[in-house]
Amino acid sequence: AQSVTQLGSHVSVSEGALVLLRCNYSSSVPPYLFWYVQYPNQGLQLLLKYTSAATLVKGINGFEAEFKKSETSFHLTKPSAHMSDAAEYFCAVITNTDKLIFGTGTRLQVFP
Amino acid sequence: ETGVTQTPRHLVMGMTNKKSLKCEQHLGHNAMYWYKQSAKKPLELMFVYNFKEQTENNSVPSRFSPECPNSSHLFLHLHTLQPEDSALYLCASSHDPPALGLRSYEQYFGPGTRLTVT
């Protein structure tokens, strides 16, 4: 069965610092992986997705993620955090029955 | 209106009340979903509709009753809820994956209804 694990329920960074949010997946088939962001009082918005093309995926708002099969990881990064990046971030994988399975989320705080 | 809209945004109801949540999508999708988001728990898929037909019921208690009159509208009827049902209820829509032969489809989410059961 497919699943994702997000390490760290909370991450705090200073404005301008590197953002690294971790996601590891488990899948018996080639995975399709996603990162979603949820701003306060809003629904989830797709940041980026991996669909077995390029292993480095660029998304919106300067975020990117790298698929590493050897590490079963799909970590989300941004070189320089902005105050507006404060939100909750969810990693997700599509199962072989077309269900979208989410991780427990990582809340990102950005300090001035 | 664009995207996926949900009404009401906030709802407080007693355990004996009956209420309904509404979701509408303006994206031309034919698959719609209800999710429950509780604090410190992963999003839980509740129901899936493809072309107005329910294709998934994830062991949801019968006090939650979905209705999908057409591919643009989705309702969640609520009755005799419990305090533990308090959560953010999210609606989402997507293209129908099997029809497109894609497993990389995107789901578009509404802003959610914050439900409090007293």
XYZ file of N, CA and C in Angstrom:
690
model
N 0.845 -1.193 0.000
C 0.000 0.000 0.000
C 0.877 1.239 0.000
N 0.379 2.268 -0.649
C 1.144 3.508 -0.713
C 0.870 4.363 0.509
N 1.892 5.103 0.939
C 1.739 6.029 2.056
C 2.830 7.078 1.996
N 2.643 8.155 2.736
C 3.679 9.186 2.873
C 3.854 9.508 4.338
N 5.074 9.841 4.702
C 5.413 10.239 6.064
C 6.100 11.585 6.019
N 5.577 12.530 6.776
C 6.193 13.840 6.857
C 6.896 13.945 8.206
N 8.190 14.186 8.146
C 8.984 14.269 9.363
C 8.962 15.695 9.883
N 8.499 15.854 11.103
C 8.422 17.197 11.678
C 7.072 17.817 11.456
N 6.302 17.955 12.522
C 4.978 18.570 12.373
C 5.085 20.088 12.345
N 6.215 20.615 12.855
C 6.434 22.058 12.847
C 7.872 22.344 12.403
N 8.013 23.330 11.543
C 9.326 23.812 11.128
C 9.316 25.329 11.227
N 10.354 25.873 11.834
C 10.473 27.328 11.967
C 11.759 27.787 11.296
N 11.650 28.831 10.499
C 12.827 29.402 9.839
C 12.752 30.914 9.913
N 13.874 31.535 9.725
C 13.914 32.997 9.643
C 13.650 33.417 8.205
N 13.110 34.600 8.048
C 12.885 35.130 6.708
C 14.217 35.181 5.965
N 14.222 34.661 4.737
C 15.443 34.629 3.944
C 16.224 33.333 4.067
N 15.870 32.498 5.029
C 16.585 31.234 5.218
C 16.014 30.154 4.322
N 16.781 29.074 4.200
C 16.349 27.928 3.407
C 15.173 27.226 4.084
N 14.211 26.844 3.273
C 13.097 26.031 3.755
C 13.303 24.593 3.284
N 13.204 23.639 4.212
C 13.288 22.219 3.864
C 12.206 21.481 4.621
N 11.247 20.944 3.888
C 10.172 20.156 4.475
C 10.306 18.734 3.942
N 10.321 17.771 4.861
C 10.661 16.402 4.480
C 9.442 15.526 4.248
N 9.567 14.682 3.236
C 8.501 13.731 2.922
C 9.149 12.451 2.423
N 8.788 11.348 3.013
C 9.216 10.038 2.528
C 7.984 9.240 2.132
N 8.118 8.461 1.095
C 6.963 7.728 0.593
C 7.216 6.230 0.635
N 6.140 5.516 0.583
C 6.189 4.067 0.457
C 5.238 3.691 -0.660
N 5.781 2.987 -1.671
C 4.920 2.647 -2.799
C 5.451 1.412 -3.502
N 4.563 0.523 -3.865
C 4.953 -0.698 -4.576
C 4.949 -0.481 -6.091
N 4.470 0.654 -6.522
C 4.460 0.998 -7.943
C 5.126 2.352 -8.082
N 5.552 2.727 -9.300
C 6.124 4.073 -9.456
C 5.155 5.112 -8.912
N 5.616 5.929 -7.973
C 4.674 6.844 -7.302
C 4.429 8.120 -8.081
N 3.222 8.630 -7.926
C 2.934 9.999 -8.336
C 2.769 10.786 -7.041
N 3.585 11.814 -6.876
C 3.697 12.523 -5.602
C 3.329 13.989 -5.760
N 2.789 14.549 -4.705
C 2.304 15.918 -4.718
C 2.714 16.638 -3.441
N 2.840 17.946 -3.554
C 2.884 18.815 -2.389
C 1.738 19.813 -2.524
N 0.969 19.919 -1.426
C -0.105 20.897 -1.348
C 0.212 21.856 -0.212
N -0.308 23.079 -0.315
C -0.157 24.076 0.742
C -1.549 24.529 1.180
N -1.674 24.747 2.485
C -2.948 25.241 3.020
C -2.667 26.486 3.844
N -3.116 27.626 3.352
C -3.007 28.870 4.106
C -4.150 28.947 5.101
N -4.005 29.729 6.148
C -5.045 29.809 7.182
C -6.419 30.085 6.601
N -7.370 29.326 7.053
C -8.783 29.499 6.652
C -9.015 29.288 5.162
N -8.173 28.491 4.543
C -8.350 28.194 3.127
C -8.233 26.694 2.882
N -8.639 26.292 1.689
C -8.476 24.903 1.291
C -7.051 24.632 0.831
N -6.830 23.440 0.337
C -5.494 23.063 -0.125
C -5.261 23.527 -1.556
N -4.042 23.932 -1.821
C -3.664 24.397 -3.156
C -2.448 23.605 -3.619
N -2.480 23.142 -4.859
C -1.362 22.356 -5.369
C -0.135 23.230 -5.567
N 0.987 22.794 -4.969
C 2.263 23.484 -5.151
C 3.022 22.912 -6.338
N 3.113 21.570 -6.371
C 3.846 20.911 -7.446
C 3.530 19.422 -7.418
N 3.917 18.744 -8.504
C 3.667 17.317 -8.567
C 4.783 16.619 -9.342
N 5.039 15.388 -8.988
C 5.999 14.528 -9.676
C 5.232 13.420 -10.383
N 5.470 13.313 -11.698
C 4.722 12.313 -12.465
C 5.650 11.479 -13.338
N 6.830 11.188 -12.812
C 7.826 10.303 -13.435
C 8.542 10.929 -14.629
N 8.484 12.220 -14.749
C 9.284 12.903 -15.777
C 10.586 13.363 -15.095
N 10.868 14.633 -15.083
C 12.078 15.137 -14.436
C 12.012 14.906 -12.934
N 13.159 14.556 -12.356
C 13.171 14.278 -10.915
C 13.168 15.542 -10.078
N 13.593 16.657 -10.659
C 13.522 17.936 -9.956
C 12.309 18.682 -10.496
N 11.373 18.916 -9.618
C 10.108 19.513 -10.019
C 10.015 20.924 -9.457
N 9.697 21.858 -10.313
C 9.529 23.247 -9.864
C 8.037 23.545 -9.733
N 7.705 24.249 -8.664
C 6.311 24.579 -8.441
C 6.095 26.079 -8.355
N 4.981 26.428 -7.769
C 4.660 27.848 -7.643
C 5.367 28.464 -6.440
N 5.429 29.780 -6.426
C 5.969 30.534 -5.286
C 7.428 30.194 -4.978
N 8.188 29.727 -5.954
C 9.614 29.474 -5.762
C 9.955 28.145 -5.107
N 8.959 27.300 -4.879
C 9.209 26.002 -4.275
C 9.636 24.976 -5.330
N 10.412 24.011 -4.896
C 10.743 22.895 -5.748
C 10.917 21.645 -4.889
N 10.871 20.497 -5.537
C 11.034 19.235 -4.820
C 11.801 18.279 -5.707
N 12.596 17.428 -5.085
C 13.397 16.464 -5.828
C 12.982 15.051 -5.458
N 12.649 14.282 -6.485
C 12.311 12.875 -6.282
C 13.594 12.064 -6.241
N 13.798 11.346 -5.126
C 14.978 10.507 -4.984
C 14.503 9.080 -4.693
N 14.582 8.250 -5.726
C 14.089 6.881 -5.578
C 14.912 6.109 -4.553
N 16.224 6.310 -4.568
C 17.101 5.553 -3.669
C 16.817 5.853 -2.205
N 16.295 7.055 -1.946
C 15.995 7.454 -0.573
C 14.487 7.440 -0.299
N 13.721 7.077 -1.281
C 12.237 7.136 -1.218
C 11.786 8.458 -0.608
N 12.347 9.546 -1.141
C 12.043 10.854 -0.579
C 11.545 11.814 -1.659
N 10.833 12.813 -1.207
C 10.325 13.879 -2.085
C 10.263 15.142 -1.247
N 11.421 15.633 -0.828
C 11.492 16.778 0.073
C 11.203 18.081 -0.677
N 10.558 18.985 0.006
C 10.192 20.294 -0.556
C 11.189 21.344 -0.075
N 11.671 22.167 -0.987
C 12.631 23.200 -0.603
C 12.289 24.533 -1.237
N 12.792 25.578 -0.587
C 12.737 26.928 -1.141
C 13.980 27.636 -0.644
N 14.751 28.260 -1.534
C 16.034 28.826 -1.124
C 15.916 29.931 -0.077
N 14.856 30.724 -0.170
C 14.752 31.889 0.704
C 13.307 32.061 1.156
N 13.070 31.858 2.436
C 11.706 31.922 2.963
C 11.194 33.355 3.003
N 9.907 33.453 2.759
C 9.215 34.741 2.856
C 8.117 34.608 3.901
N 7.780 35.728 4.502
C 6.738 35.699 5.549
C 5.447 35.069 5.020
N 5.159 35.306 3.757
C 3.914 34.788 3.172
C 3.929 33.279 2.976
N 5.070 32.639 3.198
C 5.135 31.177 3.067
C 4.597 30.456 4.299
N 4.324 31.189 5.353
C 3.799 30.568 6.569
C 2.461 29.910 6.261
N 2.410 28.599 6.461
C 1.229 27.822 6.091
C 1.458 26.388 6.540
N 0.486 25.533 6.220
C 0.680 24.109 6.457
C 0.888 23.428 5.112
N 1.840 22.525 5.077
C 2.223 21.871 3.827
C 1.974 20.373 3.943
N 1.365 19.828 2.903
C 1.004 18.412 2.891
C 1.644 17.714 1.709
N 2.287 16.615 1.994
C 2.784 15.715 0.970
C 1.700 14.670 0.700
N 1.573 14.220 -0.548
C 0.531 13.244 -0.871
C 1.001 12.321 -1.981
N 0.438 11.132 -1.997
C 0.747 10.142 -3.021
C -0.565 9.567 -3.548
N -0.573 9.255 -4.841
C -1.754 8.591 -5.405
C -1.532 7.095 -5.332
N -2.542 6.398 -4.842
C -2.451 4.951 -4.726
C -2.784 4.300 -6.067
N -2.556 2.990 -6.128
C -2.856 2.282 -7.375
C -4.359 2.117 -7.588
N -5.172 2.581 -6.632
C -6.626 2.632 -6.835
C -7.092 4.079 -6.978
N -6.156 4.952 -7.333
C -6.460 6.354 -7.631
C -6.958 7.157 -6.450
N -6.597 6.770 -5.241
C -6.915 7.587 -4.073
C -5.717 8.464 -3.763
N -5.996 9.673 -3.306
C -4.948 10.592 -2.900
C -4.771 10.446 -1.391
N -3.589 9.996 -0.964
C -3.304 9.785 0.453
C -2.372 10.888 0.929
N -2.778 11.580 1.989
C -2.020 12.722 2.497
C -1.191 12.344 3.715
N -0.100 13.062 3.896
C 0.636 12.996 5.140
C -0.058 13.836 6.198
N 0.513 13.859 7.389
C -0.106 14.562 8.508
C 0.147 16.065 8.484
N 0.988 16.510 7.568
C 1.196 17.940 7.421
C 2.369 18.467 8.233
N 2.973 19.538 7.735
C 4.040 20.259 8.438
C 3.673 21.727 8.448
N 3.616 22.286 9.640
C 3.299 23.717 9.757
C 4.605 24.506 9.697
N 4.700 25.389 8.743
C 5.876 26.224 8.561
C 5.637 27.600 9.179
N 6.526 27.981 10.085
C 6.501 29.331 10.644
C 7.716 30.084 10.116
N 7.514 31.326 9.768
C 8.603 32.167 9.276
C 8.719 33.377 10.186
N 9.898 33.554 10.756
C 10.126 34.664 11.681
C 10.884 35.783 10.978
N 10.543 37.022 11.317
C 11.238 38.170 10.678
C 12.688 38.274 11.133
N -18.028 33.324 -10.369
C -17.415 32.376 -9.425
C -16.407 31.515 -10.156
N -15.310 31.260 -9.525
C -14.302 30.402 -10.119
C -13.911 29.315 -9.140
N -13.335 28.219 -9.674
C -12.803 27.199 -8.788
C -13.879 26.421 -8.059
N -13.594 26.107 -6.821
C -14.492 25.307 -5.990
C -14.955 26.178 -4.819
N -16.249 26.296 -4.664
C -16.798 27.100 -3.575
C -17.551 26.207 -2.589
N -17.539 26.614 -1.344
C -18.244 25.852 -0.308
C -19.039 26.813 0.565
N -20.237 26.417 0.918
C -21.053 27.178 1.847
C -21.753 26.245 2.822
N -21.959 26.666 4.046
C -21.402 27.891 4.629
C -19.923 27.712 4.950
N -19.249 28.772 5.287
C -17.841 28.660 5.671
C -17.709 28.227 7.128
N -18.690 28.593 7.937
C -18.695 28.201 9.341
C -20.091 27.725 9.707
N -20.140 26.691 10.552
C -21.432 26.155 10.964
C -21.312 25.618 12.385
N -22.229 26.071 13.232
C -22.323 25.537 14.583
C -23.689 24.866 14.691
N -23.704 23.624 15.118
C -24.973 22.918 15.223
C -25.001 22.020 16.446
N -26.194 21.854 16.951
C -26.382 20.947 18.066
C -26.485 19.521 17.578
N -26.382 18.598 18.479
C -26.362 17.183 18.117
C -27.682 16.698 17.548
N -28.764 17.432 17.799
C -30.052 16.984 17.268
C -30.447 17.705 15.990
N -29.619 18.631 15.539
C -29.947 19.400 14.335
C -29.723 18.601 13.060
N -30.331 19.112 11.990
C -30.028 18.624 10.637
C -29.575 19.815 9.810
N -28.453 19.669 9.164
C -27.922 20.737 8.316
C -27.302 20.115 7.081
N -26.993 20.966 6.105
C -26.335 20.488 4.887
C -25.188 21.396 4.506
N -24.114 20.792 4.034
C -22.987 21.525 3.460
C -23.102 21.445 1.944
N -22.733 22.560 1.297
C -22.836 22.609 -0.159
C -21.486 22.876 -0.780
N -21.242 22.233 -1.888
C -20.012 22.439 -2.657
C -20.387 22.598 -4.119
N -19.745 23.551 -4.781
C -19.992 23.766 -6.203
C -18.661 23.972 -6.916
N -18.481 23.306 -8.047
C -17.240 23.497 -8.803
C -17.567 24.035 -10.195
N -16.697 24.964 -10.637
C -16.895 25.655 -11.920
C -15.747 25.332 -12.861
N -15.191 24.125 -12.737
C -13.987 23.754 -13.475
C -14.249 22.716 -14.564
N -15.482 22.304 -14.709
C -15.798 21.307 -15.724
C -15.356 19.902 -15.354
N -15.080 19.678 -14.088
C -14.667 18.345 -13.634
C -15.875 17.432 -13.486
N -15.590 16.126 -13.423
C -16.693 15.208 -13.210
C -16.468 14.282 -12.028
N -15.459 14.534 -11.247
C -15.252 13.791 -10.007
C -15.238 14.783 -8.851
N -15.938 14.449 -7.774
C -15.994 15.327 -6.607
C -15.797 14.505 -5.342
N -15.243 15.154 -4.328
C -14.791 14.454 -3.127
C -15.207 15.233 -1.877
N -15.462 14.509 -0.793
C -15.557 15.105 0.536
C -14.412 14.558 1.387
N -13.715 15.491 2.066
C -12.669 15.130 3.008
C -13.007 15.711 4.374
N -12.515 15.042 5.418
C -12.609 15.569 6.766
C -11.198 15.875 7.251
N -11.003 17.089 7.773
C -9.698 17.479 8.289
C -9.840 17.798 9.764
N -9.288 16.912 10.596
C -9.290 17.115 12.042
C -7.895 17.486 12.483
N -7.814 18.143 13.609
C -6.513 18.578 14.131
C -5.609 17.367 14.371
N -4.369 17.496 13.925
C -3.327 16.503 14.181
C -3.607 15.145 13.545
N -4.471 15.102 12.544
C -4.749 13.851 11.820
C -4.635 14.121 10.323
N -4.251 13.099 9.559
C -4.213 13.290 8.104
C -5.616 13.551 7.556
N -5.672 14.193 6.414
C -6.967 14.358 5.755
C -7.583 12.980 5.520
N -8.875 12.887 5.821
C -9.569 11.622 5.652
C -10.540 11.740 4.489
N -10.344 10.890 3.492
C -11.295 10.847 2.387
C -12.587 10.211 2.880
N -13.709 10.900 2.622
C -15.003 10.383 3.074
C -15.767 9.746 1.919
N -15.991 10.535 0.876
C -16.798 10.072 -0.251
C -16.181 10.541 -1.561
N -16.405 9.744 -2.615
C -15.989 10.099 -3.960
C -17.170 9.879 -4.896
N -17.383 10.849 -5.778
C -18.392 10.714 -6.823
C -17.721 10.903 -8.166
N -17.976 9.992 -9.101
C -17.558 10.125 -10.495
C -18.805 10.139 -11.359
N -18.960 11.183 -12.156
C -20.133 11.285 -13.026
C -21.420 11.068 -12.217
N -21.500 11.687 -11.066
C -22.658 11.673 -10.174
C -22.871 10.349 -9.462
N -22.063 9.361 -9.725
C -22.222 8.074 -9.059
C -21.207 7.944 -7.928
N -21.685 7.498 -6.776
C -20.775 7.334 -5.644
C -19.876 6.142 -5.901
N -18.586 6.365 -5.877
C -17.634 5.288 -6.119
C -16.817 4.938 -4.875
N -16.963 5.749 -3.846
C -16.176 5.487 -2.643
C -16.960 5.948 -1.430
N -17.030 5.082 -0.435
C -17.569 5.450 0.867
C -16.598 4.854 1.864
N -15.829 5.718 2.466
C -14.716 5.245 3.281
C -15.146 4.933 4.707
N -16.126 4.026 4.825
C -16.613 3.609 6.156
C -17.081 4.797 6.977
N -17.800 5.689 6.325
C -18.288 6.885 7.003
C -19.615 6.565 7.700
N -19.789 7.035 8.941
C -21.054 6.776 9.652
C -22.254 7.315 8.884
N -23.374 6.664 9.071
C -24.567 7.024 8.305
C -25.136 8.379 8.681
N -24.655 8.995 9.756
C -25.116 10.345 10.091
C -24.592 11.374 9.088
N -23.674 10.942 8.211
C -23.220 11.763 7.097
C -23.813 11.161 5.821
N -24.549 11.964 5.075
C -25.216 11.465 3.883
C -24.898 12.367 2.698
N -24.127 11.876 1.716
C -23.790 12.716 0.572
C -24.875 12.669 -0.493
N -24.861 13.745 -1.302
C -25.777 13.797 -2.439
C -25.069 14.526 -3.572
N -25.155 13.980 -4.768
C -24.507 14.598 -5.926
C -25.517 14.658 -7.065
N -26.298 15.736 -7.145
C -27.345 15.817 -8.165
C -26.813 15.971 -9.587
N -25.632 16.547 -9.721
C -24.990 16.684 -11.032
C -23.498 16.833 -10.803
N -22.738 16.860 -11.848
C -21.277 16.826 -11.684
C -20.702 18.139 -11.166
N -21.541 19.175 -11.025
C -21.045 20.454 -10.521
C -21.374 20.701 -9.061
N -22.287 19.923 -8.503
C -22.756 20.169 -7.141
C -22.630 18.919 -6.279
N -22.237 19.168 -5.040
C -22.100 18.081 -4.080
C -22.583 18.584 -2.731
N -23.381 17.764 -2.068
C -23.894 18.129 -0.754
C -23.456 17.088 0.273
N -23.386 17.527 1.511
C -23.177 16.604 2.623
C -24.237 16.917 3.665
N -25.196 16.011 3.785
C -26.285 16.195 4.740
C -25.865 15.614 6.086
N -26.131 16.399 7.115
C -25.670 16.047 8.461
C -26.858 15.902 9.407
N -26.857 14.863 10.224
C -27.910 14.738 11.222
C -27.415 13.923 12.400
N -27.868 14.318 13.569
C -27.486 13.701 14.845
C -25.986 13.475 14.950
N -25.253 14.565 14.724
C -23.788 14.466 14.792
C -23.315 14.394 16.239
N -22.050 14.029 16.384
C -21.394 13.934 17.676
C -20.330 15.021 17.779
N -19.954 15.413 18.994
C -18.914 16.440 19.130
C -17.621 16.084 18.399
N -17.285 14.798 18.309
C -16.045 14.404 17.621
C -16.123 14.596 16.114
N -17.301 14.945 15.614
C -17.449 15.246 14.186
C -17.040 16.679 13.868
N -16.764 17.463 14.899
C -16.298 18.828 14.679
C -14.976 18.786 13.921
N -14.908 19.490 12.809
C -13.722 19.444 11.955
C -13.906 20.425 10.805
N -12.893 20.500 9.961
C -12.999 21.246 8.704
C -13.360 20.250 7.612
N -14.439 20.503 6.917
C -14.880 19.605 5.847
C -14.544 20.254 4.516
N -13.720 19.556 3.765
C -13.218 20.070 2.502
C -13.842 19.318 1.335
N -14.209 20.082 0.338
C -14.684 19.519 -0.913
C -13.580 19.689 -1.953
N -13.481 18.747 -2.862
C -12.503 18.849 -3.940
C -13.111 18.296 -5.221
N -12.522 18.666 -6.342
C -12.968 18.126 -7.621
C -11.763 17.839 -8.503
N -11.962 16.992 -9.493
C -10.889 16.677 -10.436
C -11.511 16.107 -11.703
N -10.666 15.966 -12.729
C -11.097 15.186 -13.884
C -11.184 13.735 -13.436
N -11.950 12.959 -14.158
C -12.106 11.547 -13.826
C -10.865 10.793 -14.288
N -10.063 10.298 -13.345
C -8.779 9.673 -13.709
C -8.892 8.527 -14.696
N -9.778 7.582 -14.489
C -9.817 6.453 -15.438
C -10.139 6.899 -16.852
N -11.001 7.904 -16.982
C -11.388 8.335 -18.319
C -10.206 8.930 -19.059
N -9.332 9.602 -18.335
C -8.196 10.247 -18.979
C -6.980 9.324 -19.017
N -7.051 8.217 -18.304
C -5.906 7.328 -18.272
C -4.722 7.910 -17.538
N -4.967 8.847 -16.655
C -3.868 9.499 -15.941
C -3.953 9.184 -14.452
N -2.824 8.965 -13.827
C -2.807 8.878 -12.382
C -2.221 10.141 -11.771
N -1.956 11.126 -12.627
C -1.331 12.335 -12.121
C -2.328 13.473 -12.025
N -3.590 13.150 -11.919
C -4.604 14.212 -11.920
C -4.484 15.058 -10.669
N -4.922 16.306 -10.801
C -4.881 17.227 -9.681
C -6.266 17.361 -9.087
N -6.313 17.477 -7.801
C -7.566 17.786 -7.134
C -7.539 19.244 -6.726
N -8.645 19.914 -6.969
C -8.793 21.312 -6.620
C -9.746 21.408 -5.433
N -9.287 22.098 -4.395
C -10.020 22.133 -3.141
C -10.780 23.437 -2.953
N -11.909 23.318 -2.274
C -12.616 24.501 -1.808
C -12.018 24.966 -0.492
N -12.510 26.090 0.034
C -11.953 26.649 1.271
C -12.399 25.906 2.525
N -13.409 25.057 2.410
C -13.832 24.271 3.556
C -14.957 24.908 4.352
N -15.639 24.059 5.101
C -16.642 24.489 6.080
C -16.138 24.063 7.452
N -15.975 25.035 8.321
C -15.558 24.737 9.697
C -16.800 24.389 10.493
N -16.931 23.135 10.882
C -18.112 22.642 11.584
C -17.801 22.448 13.059
N -18.668 22.974 13.893
C -18.567 22.773 15.340
C -19.876 22.167 15.824
N -19.774 21.009 16.458
C -20.954 20.318 16.987
C -20.970 20.489 18.497
N -22.046 21.075 18.992
C -22.108 21.362 20.434
C -23.078 20.429 21.145
